[in-house]
Amino acid sequence: MTTYVAIITAMCIVVLVLWMARQFNKNKKFYKAIPGPLPLPILGNALEFGSTTKLLHTLHKYEKKYGEIYKIQIGPISNVIVRAVQSTQKTLVIVVSDHKFLEYILSSMKLLSKSKGYDFLRPWLGTGLLTSDGIKWKKHRKILTWAFHFQILKESIGIFETCITKLVEKLQTETGKTAVDVYPYVTLCTLDIICESTMGVTINAQDDDQSEYVQSVKAMTRIIIERAFSPLQMYDFLYPLTRNYYTQRKALKILHDKSNTVIRQTLQKLQNKETNATEDDDCGIKKRTPFLDLLLNARVDGRSLTQEEIREEVDTFMFEGHDTTASAISFTLFCLANHENVQEKVFNEQQKIFNCKDDSTTTYDDLQNMKYLELVIKESLRLYPSVPVYSRNLCDELKYDGIIFPRGVALLIFAYGIHRNSKFADIDGKLPYSYIPFSAGPRNCIGQKFAMLEIKCTISKILRKFKLKPAIPQHTLVLAAESVLKSANGVKISLDLRQ
Ligand code: HEM
């Protein structure tokens, strides 16, 4: 009996050793094949990524040194034993800006899971479209695609018009100054637009940026990024020791309560078969939105979506749909202010479309005719992609180009890098995965048509009213990769009223 146990134990040990040796050999090949900066013990390469303004700069510097596929280690370095056990590779990140590998990753139906970095979004967004995966993501993606049918997009233009008219009024108070940071103005406008488009409520962010709702949105977008960079805040067990934890709890209560109230009231109206609500609703519902109606009417596996599932999608659209467009609009304005000849061409196109009338309302067809402006926006998104990095988690090991990438590593899609790499930079479609501001493949941006219409509508209205000029003194952007691409010292230009 004892001999039996001894033999079985010995066999188990041999199998384990052989398995570890095999894993180690496989990983050794991987570690050798993928270059990258030498990690420090315990910290890895974390010190190089200590702030939002360092991130893009460091990734870019490494890309130049190590090429378009390289590895970095954020956090404790994996030793030989850890390397042998694939599932513990949680701190290893493969940075990718090679267009062929990006095509492989982004077009895959298997590589759809988001990496750990998205966990900080979950307290707010739960498992909405951006943060979910698997069957839930697939079913919800199918439903939500209808929210961007062109008939629905057409209806949004009225909302754009009202909110952007207010933005233009606000900017008018800044004319004649030598430098104006346009970002805060634009972001309040895009927040108004997305709230009204998704929930049908007017939050008047542009008139009341101190409201608890606006302040809560601002707090959450700040906290998400602070957690990603702070060792004290990034771990759930330490987070309650920080101030942000309590700010987050308060902000989330306000945000979730608002979404829940709007959902409940819209459902009531739907049940009462009311087509339009009045302004007098408790939470200011102006008009039922196709977006919310779609979610309330949707059926998944024969059942309606729960209140929680609908709330997650509403909050996801609130988050994804306002800062991204604010970033794109602000950087496009900056580019136009600093390229007078391009601005002139965009303005001439506007003159033709609107017959020289600066205050005409914009139609869907007008927006379709803004071909040159569209090119300018695309070029601005190449230089300043609103989402400069995004990532995937390898749930299984991946074999690509003869290399086995271990399970558990994160693939960081470095859109900013590939957009600025002259080897690949190309927006005319010859290298489709080299231009990816809206990502690509099955998990691309579901809101990109909405975004493009909103950006065009905003730039068009601003440009018909103002001539944009460079700020004085010349403004140099300090790019910061926050929840979206921002400039740490603002996006400053100067505005002159057109005659
Ligand atoms: C200039 C504006 C925008 C840019 C550059 C942009 C970019 C992106 C990118 C790069 C992704 C992929 C992120 C990832 O893989 O983690 C994404 C996903 C997404 N975007 Fe956008 N976005 C913009 C505007 C919008 C708007 C206006 C909405 C909603 C109205 C929206 C809703 C979403 C959603 C829900 C997802 C997740 C899609 C999925 O995983 O199936 N985006 N966006």
Coordinates of C-alpha atoms in Angstrom, one line a residue, residues 16-488:
L16 CA 4.0 18.4 -12.4
V17 CA 7.7 19.0 -13.0
L18 CA 7.3 18.1 -16.7
W19 CA 4.3 20.4 -17.0
M20 CA 6.1 23.3 -15.4
A21 CA 9.2 22.7 -17.5
R22 CA 7.0 22.7 -20.6
Q23 CA 5.2 25.9 -19.5
F24 CA 8.5 27.5 -18.6
N25 CA 10.0 26.6 -22.0
K26 CA 7.0 28.0 -23.8
N27 CA 7.1 31.2 -21.8
K28 CA 10.9 31.5 -22.2
K29 CA 10.4 31.6 -25.9
F30 CA 7.8 34.2 -25.5
Y31 CA 9.9 36.3 -23.1
K32 CA 12.8 36.1 -25.5
A33 CA 10.8 36.9 -28.6
I34 CA 9.0 40.0 -27.3
P35 CA 11.3 42.9 -26.4
G36 CA 10.7 45.4 -23.7
P37 CA 12.3 47.6 -21.0
L38 CA 13.9 45.8 -18.1
P39 CA 11.5 45.6 -15.2
L40 CA 12.5 46.6 -11.6
P41 CA 11.9 44.1 -8.9
I42 CA 8.4 44.5 -7.3
L43 CA 7.5 47.6 -9.3
G44 CA 8.2 46.4 -12.8
N45 CA 8.1 49.4 -15.2
A46 CA 5.4 51.1 -13.2
L47 CA 7.6 54.2 -12.3
E48 CA 7.7 55.1 -16.0
F49 CA 3.8 55.4 -16.1
G50 CA 3.2 57.4 -12.9
S51 CA 0.9 60.0 -14.3
T52 CA -1.6 60.6 -17.1
T53 CA 0.8 63.0 -18.9
K54 CA 3.6 60.4 -18.9
L55 CA 1.7 57.5 -20.3
L56 CA 1.5 58.3 -24.0
H57 CA 5.0 59.8 -24.0
T58 CA 6.5 56.7 -22.4
L59 CA 4.6 54.2 -24.6
H60 CA 5.7 56.2 -27.7
K61 CA 9.3 56.3 -26.5
Y62 CA 9.3 52.5 -26.0
E63 CA 7.6 51.9 -29.4
K64 CA 10.5 53.7 -31.1
K65 CA 13.0 51.7 -29.1
Y66 CA 11.4 48.2 -29.1
G67 CA 9.1 48.2 -32.1
E68 CA 5.4 47.8 -32.6
I69 CA 4.9 44.8 -30.3
Y70 CA 6.6 45.0 -26.9
K71 CA 6.0 44.1 -23.3
I72 CA 5.9 46.1 -20.1
Q73 CA 5.4 44.9 -16.6
I74 CA 3.2 47.0 -14.3
G75 CA 3.6 45.7 -10.7
P76 CA 5.4 42.8 -9.1
I77 CA 7.9 41.1 -11.4
S78 CA 7.1 37.5 -12.2
N79 CA 9.8 35.1 -11.1
V80 CA 10.7 31.8 -12.7
I81 CA 7.9 29.9 -10.8
V82 CA 5.3 32.5 -11.5
R83 CA 6.3 32.6 -15.2
A84 CA 5.7 28.9 -15.3
V85 CA 2.2 29.2 -14.1
Q86 CA 0.5 31.0 -16.9
S87 CA -2.7 32.2 -15.1
T88 CA -0.7 34.5 -12.8
Q89 CA 0.6 36.7 -15.6
K90 CA -1.8 39.5 -14.5
T91 CA 0.7 42.3 -14.5
L92 CA 2.2 41.7 -17.9
V93 CA 1.0 44.0 -20.7
I94 CA 1.8 43.6 -24.4
V95 CA 1.6 46.9 -26.2
V96 CA 0.6 46.6 -29.8
S97 CA 0.7 49.1 -32.6
D98 CA 1.5 46.7 -35.5
H99 CA -1.3 46.9 -38.0
K100 CA -1.2 43.1 -38.9
F101 CA -1.4 42.1 -35.3
L102 CA -4.1 44.7 -34.6
E103 CA -6.1 43.3 -37.5
Y104 CA -5.8 39.8 -35.9
I105 CA -6.8 41.0 -32.5
L106 CA -9.6 43.4 -33.4
S107 CA -11.3 41.2 -36.0
S108 CA -11.2 38.1 -33.8
M109 CA -14.5 36.8 -32.4
K110 CA -12.6 35.2 -29.6
L111 CA -10.6 38.1 -28.2
L112 CA -13.5 40.1 -27.0
S113 CA -12.8 40.3 -23.2
K114 CA -11.7 43.6 -21.7
S115 CA -8.7 43.7 -19.4
K116 CA -8.6 44.4 -15.7
G117 CA -8.2 48.2 -16.2
Y118 CA -11.9 48.3 -17.0
D119 CA -12.8 47.1 -13.5
F120 CA -12.6 50.6 -12.2
L121 CA -15.6 51.5 -14.5
R122 CA -17.8 48.7 -13.1
P123 CA -19.1 50.4 -9.9
W124 CA -20.6 53.0 -12.2
L125 CA -21.4 51.1 -15.4
G126 CA -21.8 47.6 -14.1
T127 CA -21.6 45.2 -17.0
G128 CA -23.0 47.6 -19.7
L129 CA -21.9 47.2 -23.3
L130 CA -18.4 48.6 -22.8
T131 CA -17.5 46.4 -19.9
S132 CA -19.4 43.2 -20.5
D133 CA -18.4 40.2 -22.5
G134 CA -19.7 36.8 -23.6
I135 CA -23.3 36.1 -24.3
K136 CA -24.6 39.2 -22.4
W137 CA -22.4 41.5 -24.6
K138 CA -23.5 39.7 -27.8
K139 CA -27.2 40.0 -27.1
H140 CA -27.1 43.6 -25.9
R141 CA -24.9 44.7 -28.8
K142 CA -27.6 43.3 -31.2
I143 CA -30.4 45.2 -29.4
L144 CA -28.4 48.5 -29.1
T145 CA -27.3 48.5 -32.7
W146 CA -30.9 49.6 -33.5
A147 CA -30.4 52.7 -31.4
F148 CA -28.2 54.0 -34.3
H149 CA -30.6 53.5 -37.1
F150 CA -30.4 56.5 -39.4
Q151 CA -34.0 57.5 -38.7
I152 CA -33.1 57.7 -35.0
L153 CA -29.9 59.6 -35.8
K154 CA -31.9 62.1 -37.8
E155 CA -34.1 62.8 -34.7
S156 CA -31.0 63.6 -32.6
I157 CA -30.1 66.6 -34.8
G158 CA -32.8 68.7 -33.2
I159 CA -31.2 68.1 -29.8
F160 CA -27.7 68.9 -31.2
E161 CA -29.1 72.2 -32.6
T162 CA -30.5 73.4 -29.3
C163 CA -27.5 72.5 -27.2
I164 CA -24.9 73.8 -29.7
T165 CA -26.8 77.1 -30.1
K166 CA -26.4 77.5 -26.3
L167 CA -22.7 76.6 -26.6
V168 CA -22.2 79.3 -29.3
E169 CA -23.9 81.9 -27.0
K170 CA -21.5 80.9 -24.2
L171 CA -18.5 81.2 -26.4
Q172 CA -19.6 84.6 -27.6
T173 CA -18.7 85.9 -24.1
E174 CA -15.1 84.9 -24.7
T175 CA -14.6 86.6 -28.1
G176 CA -11.7 89.0 -28.3
K177 CA -9.7 87.3 -25.6
T178 CA -6.2 86.1 -26.5
A179 CA -6.7 82.6 -25.1
V180 CA -9.8 80.6 -24.2
D181 CA -9.8 77.0 -23.0
V182 CA -12.7 75.6 -25.0
Y183 CA -12.7 72.2 -23.4
P184 CA -14.9 73.0 -20.3
Y185 CA -17.5 74.7 -22.6
V186 CA -17.6 71.9 -25.1
T187 CA -17.8 69.1 -22.4
L188 CA -20.9 70.7 -20.8
C189 CA -22.5 70.9 -24.2
T190 CA -21.8 67.3 -25.0
L191 CA -23.1 66.2 -21.6
D192 CA -26.4 68.1 -22.3
I193 CA -26.6 66.4 -25.7
I194 CA -26.0 62.8 -24.4
C195 CA -28.4 63.2 -21.5
E196 CA -31.2 64.4 -23.7
S197 CA -30.5 61.8 -26.4
T198 CA -30.3 58.8 -24.1
M199 CA -32.7 59.7 -21.2
G200 CA -34.8 62.4 -22.7
V201 CA -34.0 64.7 -19.8
T202 CA -32.6 68.2 -19.9
I203 CA -29.9 68.6 -17.2
N204 CA -28.9 72.1 -18.3
A205 CA -25.2 71.5 -17.6
Q206 CA -24.2 74.5 -19.6
D207 CA -26.3 76.8 -17.4
D208 CA -25.7 75.0 -14.1
D209 CA -22.3 73.3 -14.1
Q210 CA -22.4 73.2 -10.2
S211 CA -25.5 70.9 -10.2
E212 CA -25.0 67.7 -8.2
Y213 CA -25.5 65.6 -11.3
V214 CA -22.8 67.4 -13.3
Q215 CA -20.5 67.4 -10.4
S216 CA -21.0 63.7 -9.9
V217 CA -20.2 62.9 -13.6
K218 CA -17.0 65.0 -13.2
A219 CA -16.1 63.3 -10.0
M220 CA -16.5 59.8 -11.4
T221 CA -14.5 60.5 -14.6
R222 CA -11.7 61.8 -12.4
I223 CA -11.8 59.0 -9.9
I224 CA -11.7 56.2 -12.5
I225 CA -8.4 57.5 -13.8
E226 CA -6.9 58.3 -10.4
R227 CA -7.6 54.7 -9.2
A228 CA -5.7 53.3 -12.2
F229 CA -2.5 55.2 -11.2
S230 CA -2.7 55.0 -7.4
P231 CA -1.4 51.9 -5.6
L232 CA -3.5 52.8 -2.6
Q233 CA -6.7 53.1 -4.6
M234 CA -6.3 50.4 -7.2
Y235 CA -6.8 47.5 -4.7
D236 CA -10.4 47.1 -3.5
F237 CA -9.3 46.2 0.0
L238 CA -7.3 49.4 0.4
Y239 CA -9.7 51.7 -1.5
P240 CA -12.1 52.3 1.5
L241 CA -9.2 53.9 3.3
T242 CA -9.2 56.8 0.8
R243 CA -11.3 59.9 0.4
N244 CA -12.2 59.1 -3.2
Y245 CA -14.1 56.0 -2.0
Y246 CA -16.6 58.1 -0.1
T247 CA -16.8 60.7 -2.9
Q248 CA -17.5 57.8 -5.3
R249 CA -20.2 56.4 -3.1
K250 CA -22.0 59.8 -3.0
A251 CA -21.6 60.4 -6.7
L252 CA -22.8 57.0 -7.7
K253 CA -25.9 57.3 -5.6
I254 CA -26.8 60.6 -7.4
L255 CA -26.0 59.1 -10.9
H256 CA -27.8 55.8 -10.4
D257 CA -30.8 57.4 -8.7
K258 CA -31.2 59.7 -11.7
S259 CA -31.0 57.0 -14.3
N260 CA -33.3 54.7 -12.2
T261 CA -36.0 57.5 -11.8
V262 CA -35.9 58.3 -15.5
I263 CA -36.2 54.6 -16.4
R264 CA -39.1 54.0 -14.0
Q265 CA -41.0 57.1 -15.2
T266 CA -40.5 56.3 -18.9
L267 CA -41.7 52.7 -18.3
Q268 CA -44.8 54.1 -16.6
K269 CA -45.5 56.3 -19.6
L270 CA -44.9 53.4 -22.0
Q271 CA -47.4 51.3 -20.1
N272 CA -49.9 54.2 -20.2
K273 CA -49.2 54.4 -23.9
E274 CA -48.4 58.0 -23.7
T275 CA -46.4 59.1 -26.7
N276 CA -45.0 62.3 -25.4
A277 CA -44.4 63.6 -21.9
T278 CA -44.5 67.1 -20.8
E279 CA -41.8 69.2 -19.1
D280 CA -43.6 68.9 -15.8
D281 CA -42.3 65.4 -15.0
D282 CA -40.6 64.9 -11.6
C283 CA -37.2 64.4 -13.2
G284 CA -37.7 66.7 -16.2
I285 CA -38.3 64.1 -18.9
K286 CA -38.8 66.2 -22.1
K287 CA -39.6 63.5 -24.6
R288 CA -39.4 59.8 -24.6
T289 CA -36.3 58.7 -26.4
P290 CA -36.0 55.9 -29.0
F291 CA -33.0 54.7 -27.0
L292 CA -34.8 54.1 -23.8
D293 CA -37.9 52.8 -25.5
L294 CA -35.8 50.3 -27.3
L295 CA -34.3 49.0 -24.1
L296 CA -37.7 49.0 -22.3
N297 CA -39.3 47.0 -25.2
A298 CA -36.4 44.7 -25.8
R299 CA -36.7 40.9 -25.2
V300 CA -33.7 38.7 -24.3
D301 CA -34.4 35.0 -24.1
G302 CA -38.1 35.8 -24.0
R303 CA -37.9 38.2 -21.1
S304 CA -37.6 42.0 -20.7
L305 CA -34.4 43.6 -19.6
T306 CA -34.2 44.2 -15.8
Q307 CA -34.1 47.7 -14.4
E308 CA -30.5 47.1 -13.5
E309 CA -29.6 46.0 -17.0
I310 CA -31.2 49.0 -18.6
R311 CA -29.5 51.3 -16.1
E312 CA -26.1 49.9 -16.9
E313 CA -26.7 50.6 -20.6
V314 CA -28.0 54.1 -20.0
D315 CA -25.0 54.9 -17.8
T316 CA -22.6 53.4 -20.3
F317 CA -23.9 55.7 -23.1
M318 CA -23.7 58.6 -20.7
F319 CA -20.0 57.8 -20.0
E320 CA -18.9 56.8 -23.5
G321 CA -21.0 59.4 -25.3
H322 CA -19.9 62.8 -23.8
D323 CA -16.2 63.0 -23.0
T324 CA -15.2 61.2 -26.2
T325 CA -17.0 63.7 -28.4
A326 CA -15.9 66.7 -26.2
S327 CA -12.3 65.6 -26.8
A328 CA -12.7 65.2 -30.5
I329 CA -14.5 68.6 -30.9
S330 CA -11.9 70.5 -28.8
F331 CA -8.9 69.1 -30.6
T332 CA -10.5 69.7 -34.0
L333 CA -11.1 73.3 -33.0
F334 CA -7.5 73.6 -31.9
C335 CA -6.3 72.1 -35.2
L336 CA -8.5 74.5 -37.2
A337 CA -7.3 77.5 -35.2
N338 CA -3.7 76.6 -35.9
H339 CA -4.2 75.9 -39.7
E340 CA -5.7 79.0 -41.2
N341 CA -5.8 77.7 -44.8
V342 CA -7.6 74.5 -43.8
Q343 CA -10.1 76.5 -41.7
E344 CA -10.7 78.7 -44.8
K345 CA -11.6 75.6 -46.9
V346 CA -14.0 74.3 -44.2
F347 CA -15.6 77.7 -43.9
N348 CA -16.1 77.9 -47.7
E349 CA -17.8 74.5 -47.7
Q350 CA -20.1 75.8 -45.0
Q351 CA -20.9 78.9 -47.0
K352 CA -21.9 76.8 -49.9
I353 CA -24.1 74.5 -47.8
F354 CA -25.9 77.3 -45.9
N355 CA -26.0 79.9 -48.6
C356 CA -23.9 82.3 -46.5
K357 CA -26.5 82.3 -43.6
D358 CA -24.6 81.8 -40.4
D359 CA -27.7 80.9 -38.3
S360 CA -29.5 78.4 -40.4
T361 CA -30.6 75.2 -38.7
T362 CA -28.7 72.1 -39.7
T363 CA -30.4 69.2 -41.4
Y364 CA -29.2 65.6 -41.8
D365 CA -28.5 66.2 -45.5
D366 CA -26.4 69.3 -44.7
L367 CA -24.3 67.1 -42.4
Q368 CA -23.9 64.5 -45.1
N369 CA -22.6 67.2 -47.5
M370 CA -19.8 68.4 -45.1
K371 CA -17.3 66.2 -46.9
Y372 CA -14.2 68.3 -46.4
L373 CA -15.1 68.9 -42.7
E374 CA -15.4 65.2 -42.2
L375 CA -11.8 64.7 -43.5
V376 CA -10.6 67.4 -41.2
I377 CA -12.3 65.7 -38.2
K378 CA -10.8 62.3 -39.2
E379 CA -7.3 63.8 -39.4
S380 CA -7.8 65.4 -36.0
L381 CA -8.8 62.0 -34.6
R382 CA -5.7 60.5 -36.1
L383 CA -3.5 63.0 -34.3
Y384 CA -5.6 63.2 -31.2
P385 CA -7.6 60.0 -30.9
S386 CA -10.2 60.5 -28.1
V387 CA -9.5 57.0 -26.8
P388 CA -5.7 56.7 -27.3
V389 CA -5.4 53.3 -25.7
Y390 CA -7.8 50.4 -25.0
S391 CA -7.2 46.8 -24.2
R392 CA -8.2 43.2 -24.2
N393 CA -7.5 40.3 -21.8
L394 CA -6.2 37.0 -23.1
C395 CA -8.6 34.4 -21.6
D396 CA -6.7 31.7 -23.3
E397 CA -3.1 31.4 -24.6
L398 CA -2.8 32.9 -28.1
K399 CA -0.6 31.7 -30.9
Y400 CA 0.4 34.4 -33.3
D401 CA 3.3 34.4 -35.7
G402 CA 4.9 31.4 -34.1
I403 CA 4.8 32.9 -30.6
I404 CA 2.6 31.7 -27.8
F405 CA 1.2 34.6 -25.7
P406 CA 0.4 33.3 -22.2
R407 CA -3.1 33.4 -20.8
G408 CA -3.9 36.3 -18.5
V409 CA -1.8 39.0 -20.2
A410 CA -3.4 42.2 -21.3
L411 CA -3.1 43.4 -24.9
L412 CA -2.9 47.2 -25.0
I413 CA -4.1 48.6 -28.3
F414 CA -1.9 51.7 -28.8
A415 CA -4.1 53.6 -31.2
Y416 CA -2.2 56.9 -30.6
G417 CA 1.1 55.1 -31.6
I418 CA -0.1 53.5 -34.8
H419 CA -1.8 56.8 -35.9
R420 CA 1.5 58.6 -35.5
N421 CA 3.7 55.9 -37.1
S422 CA 4.7 57.1 -40.6
K423 CA 5.1 53.4 -41.6
F424 CA 1.4 52.8 -41.2
A425 CA -0.3 56.2 -41.0
D426 CA -3.0 56.0 -43.6
I427 CA -6.7 57.0 -43.5
D428 CA -7.7 56.2 -47.0
G429 CA -8.5 52.6 -46.2
K430 CA -5.5 50.7 -47.7
L431 CA -4.4 49.6 -44.3
P432 CA -7.7 49.4 -42.5
Y433 CA -6.4 48.5 -39.1
S434 CA -3.9 51.4 -39.1
Y435 CA -6.5 54.0 -38.5
I436 CA -8.6 53.0 -35.4
P437 CA -10.0 56.0 -33.5
F438 CA -13.3 54.1 -33.2
S439 CA -11.6 50.7 -32.8
A440 CA -12.6 48.1 -35.4
G441 CA -14.1 44.7 -35.7
P442 CA -17.0 43.3 -33.6
R443 CA -16.2 45.5 -30.6
N444 CA -15.9 48.7 -32.4
C445 CA -17.6 51.9 -31.3
I446 CA -21.3 51.5 -31.6
G447 CA -21.8 55.3 -31.4
Q448 CA -19.5 56.4 -34.1
K449 CA -22.1 57.6 -36.6
F450 CA -23.9 59.6 -33.8
A451 CA -20.5 61.0 -32.8
M452 CA -19.5 62.1 -36.3
L453 CA -22.9 63.9 -36.8
E454 CA -22.5 65.6 -33.4
I455 CA -19.0 66.7 -34.0
K456 CA -19.8 68.0 -37.5
C457 CA -22.8 69.8 -36.3
T458 CA -20.8 71.5 -33.5
I459 CA -17.8 72.5 -35.6
S460 CA -20.1 73.8 -38.3
K461 CA -22.1 76.0 -36.0
I462 CA -19.0 77.4 -34.3
L463 CA -17.2 78.0 -37.5
R464 CA -20.1 79.9 -39.1
K465 CA -20.1 82.2 -36.1
F466 CA -16.4 82.6 -35.2
K467 CA -13.0 82.8 -36.9
L468 CA -10.7 80.7 -34.9
K469 CA -7.1 81.8 -34.3
P470 CA -4.1 80.5 -32.4
A471 CA -4.0 81.5 -28.7
I472 CA -1.5 84.2 -27.7
P473 CA 1.1 83.3 -26.4
Q474 CA 1.2 80.2 -28.6
H475 CA -0.4 77.3 -26.8
T476 CA 1.5 74.0 -26.6
L477 CA -0.8 71.0 -25.7
V478 CA 0.3 68.8 -22.8
L479 CA -1.5 65.6 -23.8
A480 CA -2.9 63.5 -20.9
A481 CA -4.4 60.0 -21.3
E482 CA -7.3 60.3 -18.9
S483 CA -10.6 58.5 -19.4
V484 CA -10.2 60.1 -22.8
L485 CA -7.4 62.2 -24.4
K486 CA -7.3 65.6 -22.8
S487 CA -4.7 68.4 -22.5
A488 CA -3.5 69.0 -19.0

